[in-house]
């Protein structure tokens, strides 16, 4: 794989890795009394590993210029594996904290294992590790195919992928140690935030450069979404993480915002992270892999347009619905309600566009679990966006807020939409990438589908029940005007639901493990077959870019 | 590539673009979508018209209905208080004796008292009030300060070893740490106290000698607080040492630790957090625990 890099690219990679390693060591030296040193050491080890690999292949013969006439998929291949490994890890931690809610003593009396520290390990693991790697891997695949152009160089995709994973790794190791700036989904401290900005800008530039080289007159919808995702996340991340570190050698920093401004900035970020990280990027995935797999044209180009612009324009203003009935001035809340309700139709537009695209291919949905994954994803996308708009209405929110209904809502999107579309896309993408007829086992895909669906339904139904029960118990008064239930009563009432959620999560996790297994076996099988025949070169002939990469 | 085709299945034409095999139909937007879109916009605009919404420089548009969440909250709280007032007054007016004989008030004790206890006390004293290591059981017959509701009411008001200026104080001195007694002497007292409490003690050869020494030390150093009969003194909150209830554990090491390092349990004051009628309900509820 590394032998594909030109000599110049190998040297560039060595320099970049060396630079990061140097920074890591410097941070360790400056902050050796602070926890930041742990991060410095890990960053140095991580880059040392990369440097060792590069040095091993430094003397490898120069790659054939023929390769520049093909698409560059190596980073996508590694990205898919990273995505699945993060997925299994993040979901395992998710199931652990799920059981922790039912049996709170399962922390081995260790501070690092307490709920508050492990929870962000789960959220970062699944959102950024699993979701983020899936987005990077598929976006690089999709942008090349729909532009019919090869990536402009071979260094920057690796910089983006490996740099991004370094960010995730450091973040996840930091939380159990207590390194966090306590902003949900933006927990990593200032120096990691800076690192992510560098990686993200490289990602944006790589994406734009590829698009600029496209051989199609128009830019396909999937790329609109991927681009919106990359661009908006850059803005959100930068603004929400503006902070002043207390010292260069310290993990600790203070946010630029305070009080209600801080809360509003955080939820402007938080809500748009859902919109542009967990929605827009995955819609890009949906718009490529679903029609490709179904073999049907997109139902309506016009619907794509109103959905895209509706979502990009209106999501921005909806974040205040996370702060109903708080110190946030009411007028800000009202604006959020309006935009949240206006969001339903564009959202449903995307879901409907996807489902109507399947018209004429429903027999395939029945027979092919891969396509069924994507179909269910579209259904859950519709369900959770409707639920979200509903929960944004103030009186509804007064019941749902602070309860497990919110968590149920998140997971209707996270499991039903995000994870389903990722699995569907990976199951269709892996055989294409490795040029084989299908996944190693169709049955495992089928089993995974039913495990994932039943796990999701158990999770959602138990938490909807839990949330509404909780919400009602907290607002029931007896005839003397006193609260009827204590908080403890509501906790005791939650226990069966928490246990059910733990079981549902376990089913979902089992499915994710099967996916990892299936993908690894497919790769093994493909490499065995390609060494036996030249079938791969024949299959590749149809999947070639018009614009190869410039010689370097 | 630009080639407009007709899709056989839907009958619509494509837009003429193709990306790696993906085409798009030029299907018009279904009317129902446009109607719903207009509907949601109408909702939003109406809602913004009625409620406080758009910012206008240093002010904001207050909304046609003139609703404000802070005044709404204040009104609702006032309404709720009005409903509760007569009931609260009847609790506040009744003395403890009267509450026990009033079925309606006792129902409130069992209902609201139980909820207040779970919300405020259960994390330390347990949901059923049976306590835990270092946190006394309120459901047994052993009391530090007494089981009279007036006493409990006062304990709730000021707390024990709390920050309240009138706090009850109950401090078991750290005899070992402060160098008043050495380890050997404390060992003897432990033997004496545990013998009196009818706990099994190791029978060594010098047992009776040590018991005597322990008894002597007890008389000198402890009886002033725990009483010559070891039964404690509720007026100063010292525990009974021979009633088989142990706050900090009855084994040899725990008792030694109590004497060596001292003890100072912390019971918060509730004066600033709970209304008088709530503390009253709680005091009565606590006496009914068993
Ligand atoms: C095995 C499957 C999973 C299980 C058992 C699980 C479990 C949990 C638990 C117990 C929490 C904490 C809820 C709380 O604080 O009360 C949580 C939070 C969260 N999880 Fe998962 N999870 C799973 C998969 C996922 C996936 C695949 C994603 C996204 C791609 C995800 C995204 C989130 C998010 C965003 C939160 C924060 C929710 C909030 O702020 O209310 N989870 N999860």
PDB file of C-alpha atoms and ligand atoms in Angstrom, chain A residues 87-88 90-101 115 119 122-128 130-131 184-185 267 274 278 282 403-408 410-411 413-420 422-423 455 459 463 498 501-510 512, ligand 1:
ATOM      1  CA  UNK A  87     -17.876   1.115  15.885  1.00  0.00           C
ATOM      2  CA  UNK A  88     -17.393  -2.116  17.800  1.00  0.00           C
ATOM      3  CA  UNK A  90     -17.788   2.621  20.830  1.00  0.00           C
ATOM      4  CA  UNK A  91     -20.877   0.459  20.919  1.00  0.00           C
ATOM      5  CA  UNK A  92     -19.294  -1.913  23.452  1.00  0.00           C
ATOM      6  CA  UNK A  93     -18.664   1.076  25.711  1.00  0.00           C
ATOM      7  CA  UNK A  94     -22.235   2.227  24.977  1.00  0.00           C
ATOM      8  CA  UNK A  95     -23.605  -1.067  26.138  1.00  0.00           C
ATOM      9  CA  UNK A  96     -21.416  -0.926  29.212  1.00  0.00           C
ATOM     10  CA  UNK A  97     -22.764   2.468  30.268  1.00  0.00           C
ATOM     11  CA  UNK A  98     -26.249   1.195  29.434  1.00  0.00           C
ATOM     12  CA  UNK A  99     -25.818  -1.561  32.030  1.00  0.00           C
ATOM     13  CA  UNK A 100     -24.239   0.963  34.371  1.00  0.00           C
ATOM     14  CA  UNK A 101     -27.561   2.803  34.465  1.00  0.00           C
ATOM     15  CA  UNK A 115     -20.404   7.051  34.170  1.00  0.00           C
ATOM     16  CA  UNK A 119     -20.023   8.325  28.542  1.00  0.00           C
ATOM     17  CA  UNK A 122     -18.941   6.193  23.930  1.00  0.00           C
ATOM     18  CA  UNK A 123     -20.216   9.324  22.209  1.00  0.00           C
ATOM     19  CA  UNK A 124     -16.830  10.252  20.742  1.00  0.00           C
ATOM     20  CA  UNK A 125     -16.168   6.622  19.802  1.00  0.00           C
ATOM     21  CA  UNK A 126     -19.401   6.218  17.863  1.00  0.00           C
ATOM     22  CA  UNK A 127     -19.933   9.714  16.465  1.00  0.00           C
ATOM     23  CA  UNK A 128     -16.377  10.661  15.560  1.00  0.00           C
ATOM     24  CA  UNK A 130     -17.398   5.223  13.732  1.00  0.00           C
ATOM     25  CA  UNK A 131     -19.369   7.963  11.974  1.00  0.00           C
ATOM     26  CA  UNK A 184     -21.038  17.894  24.959  1.00  0.00           C
ATOM     27  CA  UNK A 185     -19.622  16.441  21.706  1.00  0.00           C
ATOM     28  CA  UNK A 267     -26.218  24.219  21.491  1.00  0.00           C
ATOM     29  CA  UNK A 274     -26.331  16.642  14.600  1.00  0.00           C
ATOM     30  CA  UNK A 278     -24.787  13.165  11.706  1.00  0.00           C
ATOM     31  CA  UNK A 282     -24.798  10.637   5.756  1.00  0.00           C
ATOM     32  CA  UNK A 403     -35.844  12.480  30.292  1.00  0.00           C
ATOM     33  CA  UNK A 404     -34.694   9.349  28.506  1.00  0.00           C
ATOM     34  CA  UNK A 405     -37.044  10.222  25.678  1.00  0.00           C
ATOM     35  CA  UNK A 406     -34.251  12.497  24.436  1.00  0.00           C
ATOM     36  CA  UNK A 407     -31.794   9.643  24.562  1.00  0.00           C
ATOM     37  CA  UNK A 408     -34.314   7.455  22.713  1.00  0.00           C
ATOM     38  CA  UNK A 410     -30.924  10.477  19.651  1.00  0.00           C
ATOM     39  CA  UNK A 411     -30.619   6.753  19.113  1.00  0.00           C
ATOM     40  CA  UNK A 413     -31.250   8.777  14.598  1.00  0.00           C
ATOM     41  CA  UNK A 414     -27.937   7.249  15.671  1.00  0.00           C
ATOM     42  CA  UNK A 415     -28.837   3.587  15.376  1.00  0.00           C
ATOM     43  CA  UNK A 416     -31.742   3.610  12.931  1.00  0.00           C
ATOM     44  CA  UNK A 417     -30.389   6.262  10.579  1.00  0.00           C
ATOM     45  CA  UNK A 418     -26.621   6.760  10.937  1.00  0.00           C
ATOM     46  CA  UNK A 419     -25.542   3.210  11.713  1.00  0.00           C
ATOM     47  CA  UNK A 420     -27.972   1.639   9.211  1.00  0.00           C
ATOM     48  CA  UNK A 422     -23.194   3.188   7.243  1.00  0.00           C
ATOM     49  CA  UNK A 423     -23.640  -0.570   7.297  1.00  0.00           C
ATOM     50  CA  UNK A 455     -31.776  -4.134  18.768  1.00  0.00           C
ATOM     51  CA  UNK A 459     -33.733   0.288  22.455  1.00  0.00           C
ATOM     52  CA  UNK A 463     -36.589   4.433  26.107  1.00  0.00           C
ATOM     53  CA  UNK A 498     -32.660   0.258  31.303  1.00  0.00           C
ATOM     54  CA  UNK A 501     -31.999  -1.094  26.551  1.00  0.00           C
ATOM     55  CA  UNK A 502     -28.901  -3.002  27.619  1.00  0.00           C
ATOM     56  CA  UNK A 503     -30.227  -6.113  25.883  1.00  0.00           C
ATOM     57  CA  UNK A 504     -31.180  -4.183  22.733  1.00  0.00           C
ATOM     58  CA  UNK A 505     -27.739  -2.567  22.687  1.00  0.00           C
ATOM     59  CA  UNK A 506     -26.121  -5.967  23.020  1.00  0.00           C
ATOM     60  CA  UNK A 507     -27.989  -7.240  19.952  1.00  0.00           C
ATOM     61  CA  UNK A 508     -26.912  -4.169  18.008  1.00  0.00           C
ATOM     62  CA  UNK A 509     -23.298  -4.595  19.144  1.00  0.00           C
ATOM     63  CA  UNK A 510     -23.322  -8.261  18.125  1.00  0.00           C
ATOM     64  CA  UNK A 512     -21.580  -4.669  14.432  1.00  0.00           C
TER      65      UNK A 512
HETATM   66  C1  LIG C   1     -24.698  -0.618  20.933  1.00  0.00           C
HETATM   67  C2  LIG C   1     -25.387   0.420  20.668  1.00  0.00           C
HETATM   68  C3  LIG C   1     -25.483   1.611  21.599  1.00  0.00           C
HETATM   69  C4  LIG C   1     -25.767   1.657  22.957  1.00  0.00           C
HETATM   70  C5  LIG C   1     -26.080   0.489  23.881  1.00  0.00           C
HETATM   71  C6  LIG C   1     -25.742   3.053  23.353  1.00  0.00           C
HETATM   72  C7  LIG C   1     -25.964   3.515  24.652  1.00  0.00           C
HETATM   73  C8  LIG C   1     -25.896   4.836  25.052  1.00  0.00           C
HETATM   74  C9  LIG C   1     -26.052   5.318  26.406  1.00  0.00           C
HETATM   75  C10 LIG C   1     -26.336   4.450  27.639  1.00  0.00           C
HETATM   76  C11 LIG C   1     -25.926   6.676  26.390  1.00  0.00           C
HETATM   77  C12 LIG C   1     -25.996   7.637  27.589  1.00  0.00           C
HETATM   78  C13 LIG C   1     -27.375   8.164  27.765  1.00  0.00           C
HETATM   79  C14 LIG C   1     -27.513   9.023  29.005  1.00  0.00           C
HETATM   80  O1  LIG C   1     -26.638   9.844  29.292  1.00  0.00           O
HETATM   81  O2  LIG C   1     -28.529   8.860  29.703  1.00  0.00           O
HETATM   82  C15 LIG C   1     -25.693   7.070  25.027  1.00  0.00           C
HETATM   83  C16 LIG C   1     -25.546   8.388  24.585  1.00  0.00           C
HETATM   84  C17 LIG C   1     -25.364   8.756  23.266  1.00  0.00           C
HETATM   85  N1  LIG C   1     -25.126   7.905  22.194  1.00  0.00           N
HETATM   86 FE1  LIG C   1     -25.284   5.873  22.213  1.00  0.00          FE
HETATM   87  N2  LIG C   1     -25.449   3.820  22.251  1.00  0.00           N
HETATM   88  C18 LIG C   1     -25.272   2.986  21.164  1.00  0.00           C
HETATM   89  C19 LIG C   1     -24.946   3.365  19.869  1.00  0.00           C
HETATM   90  C20 LIG C   1     -24.790   4.678  19.430  1.00  0.00           C
HETATM   91  C21 LIG C   1     -24.480   5.080  18.066  1.00  0.00           C
HETATM   92  C22 LIG C   1     -24.239   4.121  16.907  1.00  0.00           C
HETATM   93  C23 LIG C   1     -24.442   6.453  18.067  1.00  0.00           C
HETATM   94  C24 LIG C   1     -24.164   7.452  16.932  1.00  0.00           C
HETATM   95  C25 LIG C   1     -23.675   7.158  15.785  1.00  0.00           C
HETATM   96  C26 LIG C   1     -24.733   6.904  19.402  1.00  0.00           C
HETATM   97  C27 LIG C   1     -24.801   8.232  19.777  1.00  0.00           C
HETATM   98  C28 LIG C   1     -25.014   8.686  21.060  1.00  0.00           C
HETATM   99  C29 LIG C   1     -25.170  10.079  21.418  1.00  0.00           C
HETATM  100  C30 LIG C   1     -25.134  11.268  20.460  1.00  0.00           C
HETATM  101  C31 LIG C   1     -25.393  10.130  22.805  1.00  0.00           C
HETATM  102  C32 LIG C   1     -25.651  11.373  23.668  1.00  0.00           C
HETATM  103  C33 LIG C   1     -27.158  11.477  23.871  1.00  0.00           C
HETATM  104  C34 LIG C   1     -27.618  12.676  24.671  1.00  0.00           C
HETATM  105  O3  LIG C   1     -26.882  13.668  24.784  1.00  0.00           O
HETATM  106  O4  LIG C   1     -28.725  12.633  25.214  1.00  0.00           O
HETATM  107  N3  LIG C   1     -24.940   5.805  20.204  1.00  0.00           N
HETATM  108  N4  LIG C   1     -25.663   5.933  24.233  1.00  0.00           N
END
